XYZ file of C-alpha atoms in Angstrom:
265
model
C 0.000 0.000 0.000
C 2.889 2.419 0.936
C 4.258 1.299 -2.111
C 1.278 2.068 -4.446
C 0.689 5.721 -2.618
C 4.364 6.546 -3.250
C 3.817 5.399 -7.111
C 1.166 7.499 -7.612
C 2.730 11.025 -5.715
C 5.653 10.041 -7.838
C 3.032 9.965 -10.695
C 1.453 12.936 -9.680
C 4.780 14.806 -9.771
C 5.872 13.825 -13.171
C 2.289 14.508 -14.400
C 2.530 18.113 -13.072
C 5.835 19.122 -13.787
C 6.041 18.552 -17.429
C 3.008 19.555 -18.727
C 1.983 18.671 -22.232
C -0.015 20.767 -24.496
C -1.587 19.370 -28.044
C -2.198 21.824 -30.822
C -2.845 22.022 -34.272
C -0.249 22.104 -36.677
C -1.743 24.116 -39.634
C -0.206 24.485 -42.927
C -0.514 25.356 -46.630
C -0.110 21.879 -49.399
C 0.743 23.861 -52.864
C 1.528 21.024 -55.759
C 1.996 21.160 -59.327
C 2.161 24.489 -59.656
C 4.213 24.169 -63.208
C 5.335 28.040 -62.903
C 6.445 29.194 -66.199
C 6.943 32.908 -67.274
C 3.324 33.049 -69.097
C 1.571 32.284 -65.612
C 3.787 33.549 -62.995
C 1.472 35.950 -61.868
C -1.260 33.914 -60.498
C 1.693 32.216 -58.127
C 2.088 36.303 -57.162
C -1.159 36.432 -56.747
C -1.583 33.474 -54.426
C 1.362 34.825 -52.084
C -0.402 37.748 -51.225
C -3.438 36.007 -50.625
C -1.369 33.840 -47.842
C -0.013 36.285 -46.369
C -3.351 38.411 -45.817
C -5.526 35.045 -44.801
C -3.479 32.797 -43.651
C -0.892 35.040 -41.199
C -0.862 32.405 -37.994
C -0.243 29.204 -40.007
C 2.714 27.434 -38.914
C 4.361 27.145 -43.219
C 3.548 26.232 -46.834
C 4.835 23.326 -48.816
C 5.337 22.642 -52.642
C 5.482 19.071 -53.238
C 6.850 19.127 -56.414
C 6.414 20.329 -60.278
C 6.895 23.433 -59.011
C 8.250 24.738 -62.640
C 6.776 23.342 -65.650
C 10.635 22.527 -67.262
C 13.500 22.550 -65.649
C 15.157 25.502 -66.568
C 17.420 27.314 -63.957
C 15.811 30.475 -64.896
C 12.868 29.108 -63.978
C 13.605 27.675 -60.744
C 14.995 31.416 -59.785
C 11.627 32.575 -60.773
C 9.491 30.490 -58.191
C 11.743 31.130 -55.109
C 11.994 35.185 -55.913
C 8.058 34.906 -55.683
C 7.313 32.380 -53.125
C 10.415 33.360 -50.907
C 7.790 36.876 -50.145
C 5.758 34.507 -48.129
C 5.803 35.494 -44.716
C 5.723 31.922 -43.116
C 8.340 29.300 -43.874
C 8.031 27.520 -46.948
C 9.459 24.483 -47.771
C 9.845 22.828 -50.861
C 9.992 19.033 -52.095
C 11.056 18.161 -56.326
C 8.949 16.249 -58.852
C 9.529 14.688 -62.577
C 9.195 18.392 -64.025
C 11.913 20.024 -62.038
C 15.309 17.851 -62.677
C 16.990 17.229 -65.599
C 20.317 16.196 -65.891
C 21.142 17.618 -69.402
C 20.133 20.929 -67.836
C 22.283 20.689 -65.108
C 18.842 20.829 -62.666
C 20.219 17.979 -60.532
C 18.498 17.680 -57.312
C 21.386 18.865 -55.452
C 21.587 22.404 -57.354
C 17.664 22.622 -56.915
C 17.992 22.240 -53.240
C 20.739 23.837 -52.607
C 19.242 26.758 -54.607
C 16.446 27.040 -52.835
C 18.035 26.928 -49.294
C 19.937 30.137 -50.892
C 16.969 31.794 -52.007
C 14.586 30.974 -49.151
C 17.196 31.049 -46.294
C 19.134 29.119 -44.190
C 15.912 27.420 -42.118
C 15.609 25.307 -45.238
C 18.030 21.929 -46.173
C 19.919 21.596 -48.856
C 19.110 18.009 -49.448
C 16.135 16.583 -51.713
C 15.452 14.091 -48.707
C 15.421 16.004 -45.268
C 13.380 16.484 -41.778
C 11.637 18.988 -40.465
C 9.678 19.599 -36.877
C 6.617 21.412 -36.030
C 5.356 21.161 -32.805
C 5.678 17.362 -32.135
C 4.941 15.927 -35.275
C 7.722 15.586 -37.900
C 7.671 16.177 -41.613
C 9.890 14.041 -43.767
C 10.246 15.079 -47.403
C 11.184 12.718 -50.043
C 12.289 13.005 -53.316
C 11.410 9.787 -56.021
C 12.653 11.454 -59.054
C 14.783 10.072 -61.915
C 17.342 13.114 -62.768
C 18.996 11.101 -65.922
C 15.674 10.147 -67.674
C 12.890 11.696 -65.829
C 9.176 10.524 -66.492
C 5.745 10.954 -64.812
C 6.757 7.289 -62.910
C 8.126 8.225 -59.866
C 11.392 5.951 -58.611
C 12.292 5.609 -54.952
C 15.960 4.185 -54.816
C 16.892 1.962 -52.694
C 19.198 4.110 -51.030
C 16.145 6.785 -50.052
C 13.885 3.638 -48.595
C 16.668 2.303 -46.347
C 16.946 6.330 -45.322
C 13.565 6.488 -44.744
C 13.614 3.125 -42.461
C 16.051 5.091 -40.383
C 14.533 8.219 -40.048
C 10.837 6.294 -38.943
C 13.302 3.691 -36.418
C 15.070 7.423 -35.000
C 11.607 9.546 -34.546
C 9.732 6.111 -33.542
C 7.923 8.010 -30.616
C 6.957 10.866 -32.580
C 3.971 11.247 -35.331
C 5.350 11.345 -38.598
C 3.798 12.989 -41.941
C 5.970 12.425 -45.364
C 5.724 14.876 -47.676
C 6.496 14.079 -51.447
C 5.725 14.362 -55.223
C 4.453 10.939 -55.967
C 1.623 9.042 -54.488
C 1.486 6.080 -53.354
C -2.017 5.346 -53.950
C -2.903 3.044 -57.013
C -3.795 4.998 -60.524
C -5.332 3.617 -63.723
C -2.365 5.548 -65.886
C 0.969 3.340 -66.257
C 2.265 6.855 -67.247
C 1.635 8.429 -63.935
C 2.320 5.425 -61.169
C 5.202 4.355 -58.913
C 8.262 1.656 -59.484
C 8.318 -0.685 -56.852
C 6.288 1.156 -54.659
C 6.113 -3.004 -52.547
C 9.581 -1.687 -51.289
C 7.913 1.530 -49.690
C 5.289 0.079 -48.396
C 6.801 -2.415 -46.499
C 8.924 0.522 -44.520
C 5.642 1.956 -43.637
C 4.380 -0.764 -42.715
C 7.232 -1.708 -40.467
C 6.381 1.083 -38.323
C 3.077 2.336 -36.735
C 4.245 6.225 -36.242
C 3.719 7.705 -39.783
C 0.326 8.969 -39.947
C -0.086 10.669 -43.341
C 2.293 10.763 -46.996
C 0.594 14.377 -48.293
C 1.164 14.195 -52.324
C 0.234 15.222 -55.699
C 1.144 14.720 -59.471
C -2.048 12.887 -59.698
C -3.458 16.524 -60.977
C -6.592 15.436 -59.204
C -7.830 15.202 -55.396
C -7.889 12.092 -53.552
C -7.732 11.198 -50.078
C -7.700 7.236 -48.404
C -6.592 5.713 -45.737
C -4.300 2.653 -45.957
C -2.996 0.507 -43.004
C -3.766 3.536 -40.598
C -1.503 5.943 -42.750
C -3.642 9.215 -44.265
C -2.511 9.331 -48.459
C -3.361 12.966 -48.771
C -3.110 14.047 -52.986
C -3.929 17.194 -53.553
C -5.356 18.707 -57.055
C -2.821 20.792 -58.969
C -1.970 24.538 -58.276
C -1.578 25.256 -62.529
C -3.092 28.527 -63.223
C -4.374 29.471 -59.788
C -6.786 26.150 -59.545
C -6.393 24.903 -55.951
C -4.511 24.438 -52.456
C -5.763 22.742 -49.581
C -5.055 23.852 -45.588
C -3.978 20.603 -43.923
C -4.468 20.471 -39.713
C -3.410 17.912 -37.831
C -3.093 17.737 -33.975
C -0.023 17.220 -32.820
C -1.338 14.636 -29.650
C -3.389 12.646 -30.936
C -2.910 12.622 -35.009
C -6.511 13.845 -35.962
C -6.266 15.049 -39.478
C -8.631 17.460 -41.341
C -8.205 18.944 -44.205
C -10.348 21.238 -46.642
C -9.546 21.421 -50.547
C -9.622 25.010 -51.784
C -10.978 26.129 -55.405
C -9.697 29.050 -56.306
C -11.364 28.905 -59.967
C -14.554 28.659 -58.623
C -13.413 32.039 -56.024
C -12.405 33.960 -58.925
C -15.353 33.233 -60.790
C -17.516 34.739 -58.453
Protein backbone atom coordinates (compact mmCIF):
# COMPACT_ATOMS: atom_id res chain seq x y z
CA UNK A 1 0.00 0.00 0.00
CA UNK A 2 2.89 2.42 0.94
CA UNK A 3 4.26 1.30 -2.11
CA UNK A 4 1.28 2.07 -4.45
CA UNK A 5 0.69 5.72 -2.62
CA UNK A 6 4.36 6.55 -3.25
CA UNK A 7 3.82 5.40 -7.11
CA UNK A 8 1.17 7.50 -7.61
CA UNK A 9 2.73 11.02 -5.72
CA UNK A 10 5.65 10.04 -7.84
CA UNK A 11 3.03 9.97 -10.69
CA UNK A 12 1.45 12.94 -9.68
CA UNK A 13 4.78 14.81 -9.77
CA UNK A 14 5.87 13.83 -13.17
CA UNK A 15 2.29 14.51 -14.40
CA UNK A 16 2.53 18.11 -13.07
CA UNK A 17 5.83 19.12 -13.79
CA UNK A 18 6.04 18.55 -17.43
CA UNK A 19 3.01 19.55 -18.73
CA UNK A 20 1.98 18.67 -22.23
CA UNK A 21 -0.01 20.77 -24.50
CA UNK A 22 -1.59 19.37 -28.04
CA UNK A 23 -2.20 21.82 -30.82
CA UNK A 24 -2.85 22.02 -34.27
CA UNK A 25 -0.25 22.10 -36.68
CA UNK A 26 -1.74 24.12 -39.63
CA UNK A 27 -0.21 24.49 -42.93
CA UNK A 28 -0.51 25.36 -46.63
CA UNK A 29 -0.11 21.88 -49.40
CA UNK A 30 0.74 23.86 -52.86
CA UNK A 31 1.53 21.02 -55.76
CA UNK A 32 2.00 21.16 -59.33
CA UNK A 33 2.16 24.49 -59.66
CA UNK A 34 4.21 24.17 -63.21
CA UNK A 35 5.34 28.04 -62.90
CA UNK A 36 6.44 29.19 -66.20
CA UNK A 37 6.94 32.91 -67.27
CA UNK A 38 3.32 33.05 -69.10
CA UNK A 39 1.57 32.28 -65.61
CA UNK A 40 3.79 33.55 -63.00
CA UNK A 41 1.47 35.95 -61.87
CA UNK A 42 -1.26 33.91 -60.50
CA UNK A 43 1.69 32.22 -58.13
CA UNK A 44 2.09 36.30 -57.16
CA UNK A 45 -1.16 36.43 -56.75
CA UNK A 46 -1.58 33.47 -54.43
CA UNK A 47 1.36 34.83 -52.08
CA UNK A 48 -0.40 37.75 -51.22
CA UNK A 49 -3.44 36.01 -50.63
CA UNK A 50 -1.37 33.84 -47.84
CA UNK A 51 -0.01 36.28 -46.37
CA UNK A 52 -3.35 38.41 -45.82
CA UNK A 53 -5.53 35.05 -44.80
CA UNK A 54 -3.48 32.80 -43.65
CA UNK A 55 -0.89 35.04 -41.20
CA UNK A 56 -0.86 32.41 -37.99
CA UNK A 57 -0.24 29.20 -40.01
CA UNK A 58 2.71 27.43 -38.91
CA UNK A 59 4.36 27.15 -43.22
CA UNK A 60 3.55 26.23 -46.83
CA UNK A 61 4.83 23.33 -48.82
CA UNK A 62 5.34 22.64 -52.64
CA UNK A 63 5.48 19.07 -53.24
CA UNK A 64 6.85 19.13 -56.41
CA UNK A 65 6.41 20.33 -60.28
CA UNK A 66 6.90 23.43 -59.01
CA UNK A 67 8.25 24.74 -62.64
CA UNK A 68 6.78 23.34 -65.65
CA UNK A 69 10.64 22.53 -67.26
CA UNK A 70 13.50 22.55 -65.65
CA UNK A 71 15.16 25.50 -66.57
CA UNK A 72 17.42 27.31 -63.96
CA UNK A 73 15.81 30.48 -64.90
CA UNK A 74 12.87 29.11 -63.98
CA UNK A 75 13.61 27.67 -60.74
CA UNK A 76 14.99 31.42 -59.79
CA UNK A 77 11.63 32.57 -60.77
CA UNK A 78 9.49 30.49 -58.19
CA UNK A 79 11.74 31.13 -55.11
CA UNK A 80 11.99 35.19 -55.91
CA UNK A 81 8.06 34.91 -55.68
CA UNK A 82 7.31 32.38 -53.13
CA UNK A 83 10.41 33.36 -50.91
CA UNK A 84 7.79 36.88 -50.14
CA UNK A 85 5.76 34.51 -48.13
CA UNK A 86 5.80 35.49 -44.72
CA UNK A 87 5.72 31.92 -43.12
CA UNK A 88 8.34 29.30 -43.87
CA UNK A 89 8.03 27.52 -46.95
CA UNK A 90 9.46 24.48 -47.77
CA UNK A 91 9.85 22.83 -50.86
CA UNK A 92 9.99 19.03 -52.10
CA UNK A 93 11.06 18.16 -56.33
CA UNK A 94 8.95 16.25 -58.85
CA UNK A 95 9.53 14.69 -62.58
CA UNK A 96 9.19 18.39 -64.02
CA UNK A 97 11.91 20.02 -62.04
CA UNK A 98 15.31 17.85 -62.68
CA UNK A 99 16.99 17.23 -65.60
CA UNK A 100 20.32 16.20 -65.89
CA UNK A 101 21.14 17.62 -69.40
CA UNK A 102 20.13 20.93 -67.84
CA UNK A 103 22.28 20.69 -65.11
CA UNK A 104 18.84 20.83 -62.67
CA UNK A 105 20.22 17.98 -60.53
CA UNK A 106 18.50 17.68 -57.31
CA UNK A 107 21.39 18.87 -55.45
CA UNK A 108 21.59 22.40 -57.35
CA UNK A 109 17.66 22.62 -56.91
CA UNK A 110 17.99 22.24 -53.24
CA UNK A 111 20.74 23.84 -52.61
CA UNK A 112 19.24 26.76 -54.61
CA UNK A 113 16.45 27.04 -52.83
CA UNK A 114 18.03 26.93 -49.29
CA UNK A 115 19.94 30.14 -50.89
CA UNK A 116 16.97 31.79 -52.01
CA UNK A 117 14.59 30.97 -49.15
CA UNK A 118 17.20 31.05 -46.29
CA UNK A 119 19.13 29.12 -44.19
CA UNK A 120 15.91 27.42 -42.12
CA UNK A 121 15.61 25.31 -45.24
CA UNK A 122 18.03 21.93 -46.17
CA UNK A 123 19.92 21.60 -48.86
CA UNK A 124 19.11 18.01 -49.45
CA UNK A 125 16.13 16.58 -51.71
CA UNK A 126 15.45 14.09 -48.71
CA UNK A 127 15.42 16.00 -45.27
CA UNK A 128 13.38 16.48 -41.78
CA UNK A 129 11.64 18.99 -40.47
CA UNK A 130 9.68 19.60 -36.88
CA UNK A 131 6.62 21.41 -36.03
CA UNK A 132 5.36 21.16 -32.81
CA UNK A 133 5.68 17.36 -32.13
CA UNK A 134 4.94 15.93 -35.27
CA UNK A 135 7.72 15.59 -37.90
CA UNK A 136 7.67 16.18 -41.61
CA UNK A 137 9.89 14.04 -43.77
CA UNK A 138 10.25 15.08 -47.40
CA UNK A 139 11.18 12.72 -50.04
CA UNK A 140 12.29 13.00 -53.32
CA UNK A 141 11.41 9.79 -56.02
CA UNK A 142 12.65 11.45 -59.05
CA UNK A 143 14.78 10.07 -61.92
CA UNK A 144 17.34 13.11 -62.77
CA UNK A 145 19.00 11.10 -65.92
CA UNK A 146 15.67 10.15 -67.67
CA UNK A 147 12.89 11.70 -65.83
CA UNK A 148 9.18 10.52 -66.49
CA UNK A 149 5.74 10.95 -64.81
CA UNK A 150 6.76 7.29 -62.91
CA UNK A 151 8.13 8.22 -59.87
CA UNK A 152 11.39 5.95 -58.61
CA UNK A 153 12.29 5.61 -54.95
CA UNK A 154 15.96 4.18 -54.82
CA UNK A 155 16.89 1.96 -52.69
CA UNK A 156 19.20 4.11 -51.03
CA UNK A 157 16.15 6.78 -50.05
CA UNK A 158 13.88 3.64 -48.59
CA UNK A 159 16.67 2.30 -46.35
CA UNK A 160 16.95 6.33 -45.32
CA UNK A 161 13.57 6.49 -44.74
CA UNK A 162 13.61 3.12 -42.46
CA UNK A 163 16.05 5.09 -40.38
CA UNK A 164 14.53 8.22 -40.05
CA UNK A 165 10.84 6.29 -38.94
CA UNK A 166 13.30 3.69 -36.42
CA UNK A 167 15.07 7.42 -35.00
CA UNK A 168 11.61 9.55 -34.55
CA UNK A 169 9.73 6.11 -33.54
CA UNK A 170 7.92 8.01 -30.62
CA UNK A 171 6.96 10.87 -32.58
CA UNK A 172 3.97 11.25 -35.33
CA UNK A 173 5.35 11.34 -38.60
CA UNK A 174 3.80 12.99 -41.94
CA UNK A 175 5.97 12.43 -45.36
CA UNK A 176 5.72 14.88 -47.68
CA UNK A 177 6.50 14.08 -51.45
CA UNK A 178 5.72 14.36 -55.22
CA UNK A 179 4.45 10.94 -55.97
CA UNK A 180 1.62 9.04 -54.49
CA UNK A 181 1.49 6.08 -53.35
CA UNK A 182 -2.02 5.35 -53.95
CA UNK A 183 -2.90 3.04 -57.01
CA UNK A 184 -3.79 5.00 -60.52
CA UNK A 185 -5.33 3.62 -63.72
CA UNK A 186 -2.37 5.55 -65.89
CA UNK A 187 0.97 3.34 -66.26
CA UNK A 188 2.26 6.85 -67.25
CA UNK A 189 1.64 8.43 -63.93
CA UNK A 190 2.32 5.42 -61.17
CA UNK A 191 5.20 4.35 -58.91
CA UNK A 192 8.26 1.66 -59.48
CA UNK A 193 8.32 -0.68 -56.85
CA UNK A 194 6.29 1.16 -54.66
CA UNK A 195 6.11 -3.00 -52.55
CA UNK A 196 9.58 -1.69 -51.29
CA UNK A 197 7.91 1.53 -49.69
CA UNK A 198 5.29 0.08 -48.40
CA UNK A 199 6.80 -2.42 -46.50
CA UNK A 200 8.92 0.52 -44.52
CA UNK A 201 5.64 1.96 -43.64
CA UNK A 202 4.38 -0.76 -42.71
CA UNK A 203 7.23 -1.71 -40.47
CA UNK A 204 6.38 1.08 -38.32
CA UNK A 205 3.08 2.34 -36.74
CA UNK A 206 4.25 6.22 -36.24
CA UNK A 207 3.72 7.71 -39.78
CA UNK A 208 0.33 8.97 -39.95
CA UNK A 209 -0.09 10.67 -43.34
CA UNK A 210 2.29 10.76 -47.00
CA UNK A 211 0.59 14.38 -48.29
CA UNK A 212 1.16 14.20 -52.32
CA UNK A 213 0.23 15.22 -55.70
CA UNK A 214 1.14 14.72 -59.47
CA UNK A 215 -2.05 12.89 -59.70
CA UNK A 216 -3.46 16.52 -60.98
CA UNK A 217 -6.59 15.44 -59.20
CA UNK A 218 -7.83 15.20 -55.40
CA UNK A 219 -7.89 12.09 -53.55
CA UNK A 220 -7.73 11.20 -50.08
CA UNK A 221 -7.70 7.24 -48.40
CA UNK A 222 -6.59 5.71 -45.74
CA UNK A 223 -4.30 2.65 -45.96
CA UNK A 224 -3.00 0.51 -43.00
CA UNK A 225 -3.77 3.54 -40.60
CA UNK A 226 -1.50 5.94 -42.75
CA UNK A 227 -3.64 9.21 -44.26
CA UNK A 228 -2.51 9.33 -48.46
CA UNK A 229 -3.36 12.97 -48.77
CA UNK A 230 -3.11 14.05 -52.99
CA UNK A 231 -3.93 17.19 -53.55
CA UNK A 232 -5.36 18.71 -57.06
CA UNK A 233 -2.82 20.79 -58.97
CA UNK A 234 -1.97 24.54 -58.28
CA UNK A 235 -1.58 25.26 -62.53
CA UNK A 236 -3.09 28.53 -63.22
CA UNK A 237 -4.37 29.47 -59.79
CA UNK A 238 -6.79 26.15 -59.55
CA UNK A 239 -6.39 24.90 -55.95
CA UNK A 240 -4.51 24.44 -52.46
CA UNK A 241 -5.76 22.74 -49.58
CA UNK A 242 -5.05 23.85 -45.59
CA UNK A 243 -3.98 20.60 -43.92
CA UNK A 244 -4.47 20.47 -39.71
CA UNK A 245 -3.41 17.91 -37.83
CA UNK A 246 -3.09 17.74 -33.97
CA UNK A 247 -0.02 17.22 -32.82
CA UNK A 248 -1.34 14.64 -29.65
CA UNK A 249 -3.39 12.65 -30.94
CA UNK A 250 -2.91 12.62 -35.01
CA UNK A 251 -6.51 13.84 -35.96
CA UNK A 252 -6.27 15.05 -39.48
CA UNK A 253 -8.63 17.46 -41.34
CA UNK A 254 -8.20 18.94 -44.20
CA UNK A 255 -10.35 21.24 -46.64
CA UNK A 256 -9.55 21.42 -50.55
CA UNK A 257 -9.62 25.01 -51.78
CA UNK A 258 -10.98 26.13 -55.40
CA UNK A 259 -9.70 29.05 -56.31
CA UNK A 260 -11.36 28.91 -59.97
CA UNK A 261 -14.55 28.66 -58.62
CA UNK A 262 -13.41 32.04 -56.02
CA UNK A 263 -12.40 33.96 -58.93
CA UNK A 264 -15.35 33.23 -60.79
CA UNK A 265 -17.52 34.74 -58.45
Amino acid sequence: MFFMKKFLFTLLILTIGVPVYAKNINFIHVTDVHLTQANAHYLKEFTNEINNKYQDFDFVVFTGDNINRADRNDLDSFLNIIKDINLKVFVTVGNHDLLLSRDMTADYYMQRTRKILGKYHPSSANYIFKKGNLVFIAMNGVKEVIPGPNGYYKESEIIWLDRQLTKFKNKKVVILQHFPLLDTNSKSAGLYKKESYFNVLNKHNNVIAVVSGHYHNNREEKINNVYHIVTEKFRDNTYYKIISINDEDGFIYTTLVDKSSICAD
